[in-house]
Amino acid sequence: MDTRPIGFLDSGVGGLTVVRELMRQLPHEKIIYIGDSARAPYGPRPAEQIREYTWEMVNFLVTKDVKMIVFACNTATAVAWEEVKEALDIPVLGVILPGSSAAIKSTTKGKVGVIGTSMTVASDIYRQKIQLLAPSVDVISLACPKFAPIVESNETASSVAKKVVYETLAPLVGKVDTLVLGCTHYPLLRPIIQNVMGSSVKLIDSGVECVRDISVLLNYFEINGSRSPDNEIIQHHFYTTANPKIFQEIASAWLKQEINVEHVTL
Ligand code: DGL
């Protein structure tokens, strides 16, 4: 059994939504997390820059001897996942394929909405993946560039957050039966998004779907961690390129446990 940690990367705190699900489904796995909050959001940046920053995070995780890397960021997945996956000799997972498959399973009327960063939406990758498997499904994509900065600044409970979500999602209301949260930051705004879209719309959390794939892969490669005694505290490591304080506040509230965060320069 392989007790090395699993590495997670994101432009900032968004990947914590994937981590929370990993902790729930696979509580004995060790986590190394890198969030590039100093340079977030990635969404409006040119592809070449996102590629460069993503590689810096990948190389950082490789120095930590991880057994697998999870791109807990749709934007990095859209831009760099294919090439990183080809270049490394450990498994590298992204969030877009699992999110696409879940949307196909969920839709009842063949009307799927996808919300994400400007880069993810411009890449058109969700529509391509969904229609490759289910050509009759209509996909309406919408960029929500204001959402990730609200999450990064820990303002998800503010009245500004409600106003921005309400105004941004207006074009999708009543048009879809399923909505893919195609940015890992968005589950932190989930209650507001659900409220605006209406309770009948199924929200797909691409990160949650990705953890199912992690579980399958760990078994497949037989690299799942050995089961530690239930009272043993697993040592996770969280790193941010920005000030650890705000990352720590968001992470501790979201993961419902105190976590230690270190600053790192990439
Ligand atoms: N969390 C990221 C994603 O899933 C990106 C947010 C951003 O940095 O723009 O796409």
CSV table of N, CA and C in Angstrom, one decimal, residues 146-147 150 159-169:
chain,number,residue,atom,x,y,z
A,146,LYS,N,-17.0,37.2,-12.1
A,146,LYS,CA,-17.0,37.9,-10.8
A,146,LYS,C,-17.1,36.9,-9.6
A,147,PHE,N,-17.4,35.6,-9.9
A,147,PHE,CA,-17.6,34.7,-8.8
A,147,PHE,C,-16.4,34.3,-8.0
A,150,ILE,N,-15.0,36.8,-5.5
A,150,ILE,CA,-15.9,36.9,-4.3
A,150,ILE,C,-15.5,35.8,-3.3
A,159,SER,N,-24.1,40.7,0.8
A,159,SER,CA,-25.2,41.1,0.0
A,159,SER,C,-24.7,41.3,-1.5
A,160,VAL,N,-23.4,41.7,-1.6
A,160,VAL,CA,-22.8,41.9,-2.9
A,160,VAL,C,-22.8,40.5,-3.6
A,161,ALA,N,-22.5,39.5,-2.9
A,161,ALA,CA,-22.4,38.1,-3.5
A,161,ALA,C,-23.8,37.8,-4.1
A,162,LYS,N,-24.8,38.0,-3.3
A,162,LYS,CA,-26.2,37.7,-3.7
A,162,LYS,C,-26.6,38.4,-5.0
A,163,LYS,N,-26.3,39.7,-5.0
A,163,LYS,CA,-26.6,40.6,-6.1
A,163,LYS,C,-25.8,40.1,-7.4
A,164,VAL,N,-24.5,39.9,-7.2
A,164,VAL,CA,-23.7,39.5,-8.4
A,164,VAL,C,-24.2,38.1,-9.0
A,165,VAL,N,-24.5,37.2,-8.1
A,165,VAL,CA,-25.0,35.9,-8.6
A,165,VAL,C,-26.3,36.0,-9.3
A,166,TYR,N,-27.2,36.8,-8.7
A,166,TYR,CA,-28.5,37.0,-9.2
A,166,TYR,C,-28.4,37.6,-10.6
A,167,GLU,N,-27.6,38.6,-10.7
A,167,GLU,CA,-27.5,39.3,-12.0
A,167,GLU,C,-26.8,38.5,-13.1
A,168,THR,N,-25.8,37.8,-12.7
A,168,THR,CA,-25.0,37.1,-13.7
A,168,THR,C,-25.8,35.9,-14.2
A,169,LEU,N,-26.5,35.2,-13.3
A,169,LEU,CA,-27.2,33.9,-13.8
A,169,LEU,C,-28.5,34.2,-14.4
